[in-house]
PDB file of C-alpha atoms in Angstrom:
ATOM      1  CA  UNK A  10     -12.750 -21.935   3.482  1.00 60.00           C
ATOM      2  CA  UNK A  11      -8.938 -22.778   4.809  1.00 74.00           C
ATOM      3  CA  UNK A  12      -7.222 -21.707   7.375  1.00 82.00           C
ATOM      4  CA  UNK A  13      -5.694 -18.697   6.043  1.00 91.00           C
ATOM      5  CA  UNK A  14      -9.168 -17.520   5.358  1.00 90.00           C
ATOM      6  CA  UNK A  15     -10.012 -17.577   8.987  1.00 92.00           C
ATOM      7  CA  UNK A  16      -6.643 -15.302  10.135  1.00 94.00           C
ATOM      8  CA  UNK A  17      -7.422 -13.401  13.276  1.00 95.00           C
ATOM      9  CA  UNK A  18      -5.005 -10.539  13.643  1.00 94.00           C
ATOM     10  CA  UNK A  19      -2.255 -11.349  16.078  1.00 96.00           C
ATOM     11  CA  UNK A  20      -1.823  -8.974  19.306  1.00 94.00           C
ATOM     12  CA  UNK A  21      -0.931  -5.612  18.525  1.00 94.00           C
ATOM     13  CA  UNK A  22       1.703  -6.105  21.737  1.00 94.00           C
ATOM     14  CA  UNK A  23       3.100  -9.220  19.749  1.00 93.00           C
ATOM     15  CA  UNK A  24       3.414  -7.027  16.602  1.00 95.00           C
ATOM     16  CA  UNK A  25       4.996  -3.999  18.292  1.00 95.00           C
ATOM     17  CA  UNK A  26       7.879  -6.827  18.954  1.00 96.00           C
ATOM     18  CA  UNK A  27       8.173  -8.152  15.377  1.00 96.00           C
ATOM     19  CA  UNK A  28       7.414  -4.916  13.543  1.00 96.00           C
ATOM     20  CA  UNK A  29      11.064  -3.611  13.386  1.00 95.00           C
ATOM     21  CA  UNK A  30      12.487  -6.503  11.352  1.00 95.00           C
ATOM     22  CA  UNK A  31       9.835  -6.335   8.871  1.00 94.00           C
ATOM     23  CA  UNK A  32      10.573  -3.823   5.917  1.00 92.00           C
ATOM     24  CA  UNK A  33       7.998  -1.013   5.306  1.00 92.00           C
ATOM     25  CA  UNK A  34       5.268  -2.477   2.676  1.00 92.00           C
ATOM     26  CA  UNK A  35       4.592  -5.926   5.008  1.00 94.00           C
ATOM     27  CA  UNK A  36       3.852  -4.129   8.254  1.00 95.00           C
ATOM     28  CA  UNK A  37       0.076  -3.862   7.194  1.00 95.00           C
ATOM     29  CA  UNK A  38       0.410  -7.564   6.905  1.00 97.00           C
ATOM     30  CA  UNK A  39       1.973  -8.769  10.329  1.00 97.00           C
ATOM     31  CA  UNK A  40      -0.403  -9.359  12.494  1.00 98.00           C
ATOM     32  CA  UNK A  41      -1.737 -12.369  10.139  1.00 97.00           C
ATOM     33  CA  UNK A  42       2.071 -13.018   9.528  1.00 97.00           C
ATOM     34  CA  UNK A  43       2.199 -14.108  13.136  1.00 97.00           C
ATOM     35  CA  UNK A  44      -1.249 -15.580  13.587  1.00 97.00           C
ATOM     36  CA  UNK A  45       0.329 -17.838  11.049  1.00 97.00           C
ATOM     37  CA  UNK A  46       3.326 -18.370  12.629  1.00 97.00           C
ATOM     38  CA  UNK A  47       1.448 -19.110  15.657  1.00 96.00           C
ATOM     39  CA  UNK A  48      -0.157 -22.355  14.405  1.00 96.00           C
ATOM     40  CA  UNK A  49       2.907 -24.063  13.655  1.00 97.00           C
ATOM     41  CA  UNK A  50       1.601 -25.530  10.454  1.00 97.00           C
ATOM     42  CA  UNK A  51       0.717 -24.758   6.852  1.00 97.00           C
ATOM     43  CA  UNK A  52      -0.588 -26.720   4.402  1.00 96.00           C
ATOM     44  CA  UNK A  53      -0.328 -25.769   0.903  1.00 95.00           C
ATOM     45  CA  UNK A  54       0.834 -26.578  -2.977  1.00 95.00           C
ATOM     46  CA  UNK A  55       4.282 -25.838  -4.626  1.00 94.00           C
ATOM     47  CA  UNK A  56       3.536 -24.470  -8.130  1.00 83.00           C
ATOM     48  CA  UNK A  57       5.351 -26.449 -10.331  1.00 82.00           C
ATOM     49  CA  UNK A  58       5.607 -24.548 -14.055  1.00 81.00           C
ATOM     50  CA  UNK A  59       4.267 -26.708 -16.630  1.00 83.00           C
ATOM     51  CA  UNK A  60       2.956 -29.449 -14.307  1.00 84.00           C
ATOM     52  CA  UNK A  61       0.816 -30.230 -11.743  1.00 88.00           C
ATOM     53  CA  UNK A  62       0.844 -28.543  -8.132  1.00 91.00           C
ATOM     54  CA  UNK A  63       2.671 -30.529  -5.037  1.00 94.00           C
ATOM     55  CA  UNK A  64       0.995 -31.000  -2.107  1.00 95.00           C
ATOM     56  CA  UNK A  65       3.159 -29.798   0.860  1.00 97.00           C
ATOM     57  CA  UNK A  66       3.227 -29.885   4.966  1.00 97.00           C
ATOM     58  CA  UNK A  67       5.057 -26.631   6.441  1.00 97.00           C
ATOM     59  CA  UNK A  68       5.445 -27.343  10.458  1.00 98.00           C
ATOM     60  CA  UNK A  69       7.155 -25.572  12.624  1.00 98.00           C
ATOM     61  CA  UNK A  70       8.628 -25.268  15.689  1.00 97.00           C
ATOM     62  CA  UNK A  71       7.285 -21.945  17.760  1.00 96.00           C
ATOM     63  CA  UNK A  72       9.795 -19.256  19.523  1.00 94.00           C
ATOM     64  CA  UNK A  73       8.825 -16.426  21.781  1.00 88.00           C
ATOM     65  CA  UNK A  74      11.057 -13.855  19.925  1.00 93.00           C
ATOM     66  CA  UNK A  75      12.204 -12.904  16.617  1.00 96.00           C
ATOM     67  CA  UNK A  76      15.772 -13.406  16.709  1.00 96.00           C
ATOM     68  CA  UNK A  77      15.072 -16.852  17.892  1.00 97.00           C
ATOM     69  CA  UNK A  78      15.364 -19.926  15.635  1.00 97.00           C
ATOM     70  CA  UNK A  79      12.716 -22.201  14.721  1.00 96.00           C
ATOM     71  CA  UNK A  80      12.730 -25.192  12.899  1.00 97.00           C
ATOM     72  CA  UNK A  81      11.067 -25.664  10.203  1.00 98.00           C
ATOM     73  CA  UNK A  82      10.326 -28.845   8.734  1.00 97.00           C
ATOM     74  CA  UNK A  83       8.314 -28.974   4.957  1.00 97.00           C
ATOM     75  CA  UNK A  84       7.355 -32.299   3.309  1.00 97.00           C
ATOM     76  CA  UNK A  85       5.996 -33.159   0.038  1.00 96.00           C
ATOM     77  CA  UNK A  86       3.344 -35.180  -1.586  1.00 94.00           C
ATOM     78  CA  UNK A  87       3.279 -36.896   1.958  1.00 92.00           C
ATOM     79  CA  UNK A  88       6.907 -38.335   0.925  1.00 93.00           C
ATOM     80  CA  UNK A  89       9.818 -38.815   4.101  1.00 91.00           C
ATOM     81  CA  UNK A  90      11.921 -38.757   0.886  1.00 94.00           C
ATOM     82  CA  UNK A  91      10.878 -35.270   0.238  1.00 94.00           C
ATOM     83  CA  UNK A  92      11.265 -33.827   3.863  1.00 96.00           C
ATOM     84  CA  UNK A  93      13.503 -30.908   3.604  1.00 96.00           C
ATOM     85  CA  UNK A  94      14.517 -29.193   7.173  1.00 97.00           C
ATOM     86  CA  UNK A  95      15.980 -25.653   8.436  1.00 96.00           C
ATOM     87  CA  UNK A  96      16.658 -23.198  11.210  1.00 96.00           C
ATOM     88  CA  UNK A  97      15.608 -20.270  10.478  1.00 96.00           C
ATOM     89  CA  UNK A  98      14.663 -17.007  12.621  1.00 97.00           C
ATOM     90  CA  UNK A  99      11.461 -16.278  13.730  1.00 97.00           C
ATOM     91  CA  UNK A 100      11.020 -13.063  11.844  1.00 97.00           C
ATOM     92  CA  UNK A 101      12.930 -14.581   8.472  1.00 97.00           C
ATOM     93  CA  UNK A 102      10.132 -17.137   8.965  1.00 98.00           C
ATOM     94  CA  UNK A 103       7.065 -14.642   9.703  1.00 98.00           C
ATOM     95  CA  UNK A 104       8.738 -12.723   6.768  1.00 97.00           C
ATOM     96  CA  UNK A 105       8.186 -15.692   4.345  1.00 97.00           C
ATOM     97  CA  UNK A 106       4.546 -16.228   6.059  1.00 98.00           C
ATOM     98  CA  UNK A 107       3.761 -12.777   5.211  1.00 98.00           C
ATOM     99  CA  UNK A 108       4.474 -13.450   1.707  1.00 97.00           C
ATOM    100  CA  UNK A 109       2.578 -17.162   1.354  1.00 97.00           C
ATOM    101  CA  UNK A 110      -0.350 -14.606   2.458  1.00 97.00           C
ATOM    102  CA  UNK A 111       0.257 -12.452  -0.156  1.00 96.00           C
ATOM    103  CA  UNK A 112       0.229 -15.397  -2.826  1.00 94.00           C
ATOM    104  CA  UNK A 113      -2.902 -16.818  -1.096  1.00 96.00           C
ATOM    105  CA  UNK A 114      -4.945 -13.090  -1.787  1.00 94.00           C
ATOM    106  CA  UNK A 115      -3.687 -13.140  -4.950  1.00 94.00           C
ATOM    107  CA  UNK A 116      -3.657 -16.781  -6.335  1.00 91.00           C
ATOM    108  CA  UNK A 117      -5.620 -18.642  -3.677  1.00 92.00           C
ATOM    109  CA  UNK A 118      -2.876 -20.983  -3.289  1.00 92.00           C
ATOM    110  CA  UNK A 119      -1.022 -21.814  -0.527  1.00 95.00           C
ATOM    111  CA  UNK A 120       2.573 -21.781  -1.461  1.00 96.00           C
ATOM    112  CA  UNK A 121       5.846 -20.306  -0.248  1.00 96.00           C
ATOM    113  CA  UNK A 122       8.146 -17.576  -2.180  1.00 94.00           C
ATOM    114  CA  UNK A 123      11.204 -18.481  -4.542  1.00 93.00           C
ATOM    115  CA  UNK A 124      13.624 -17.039  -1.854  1.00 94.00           C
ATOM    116  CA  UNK A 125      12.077 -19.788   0.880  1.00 96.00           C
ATOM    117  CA  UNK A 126      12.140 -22.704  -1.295  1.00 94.00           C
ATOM    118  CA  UNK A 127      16.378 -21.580  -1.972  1.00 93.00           C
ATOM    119  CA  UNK A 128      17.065 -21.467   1.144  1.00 93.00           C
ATOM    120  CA  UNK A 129      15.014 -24.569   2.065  1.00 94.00           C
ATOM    121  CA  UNK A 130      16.874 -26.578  -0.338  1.00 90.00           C
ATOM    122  CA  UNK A 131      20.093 -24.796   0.473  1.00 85.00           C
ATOM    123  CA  UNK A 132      20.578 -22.845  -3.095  1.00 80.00           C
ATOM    124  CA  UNK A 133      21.268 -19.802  -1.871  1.00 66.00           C
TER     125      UNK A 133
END
């Protein structure tokens, strides 16, 4: 069992906060969006098409509101060579931790959108 198997729901007060940046069909999803959020870490593997997976370390740094930045740090395959860091705001991060969830129900793999991983490396 990992962690995102063991989710509890955050506060429904915390929610009420985040829920008007988050678009209609991830609301039912929140409250384990910012559970997540709320352990400042994530361990997971990047897909990689036609290879093997890449382990990866998501950290983060935790703010109180959604408009406010966090850091977020990801490294891979346990490499300072592959450490990749950006700010990014609270909800745009709870956003993207809404949809590793989503991948995790589906896939039972921890790994982070398309969209994250371009603006991670700064492609978008």
């Amino acid at each position: 069992m990992t962690a995102l198997d063991q989710l509890q729901p955050a506060n429904p007060r915390e929610v009420n906060i985040f829920a008007p940046y988050m678009r209609n069909e991830k609301r039912v999803l929140l409250p384990l969006g910012i559970a997540l959020y709320r352990q400042g870490r994530l361990e997971g593997q990047r897909g990689i098409e036609g290879g093997d997976n890449v382990d990866f370390v998501a950290s983060w740094t935790i703010a109180n509101l959604p408009a406010d930045l966090s850091r977020c740090t990801v490294m891979f395959d346990n490499s300072v060579d592959l450490q990749y860091e950006i700010s990014i705001t609270t909800f745009e991060l709870v956003d993207h931790l809404i949809d590793v969830i989503i991948n995790y129900k589906k896939h039972r793999i921890a790994d982070f959108s398309k969209g994250f991983y371009r603006k991670l490396l700064r492609l978008e």
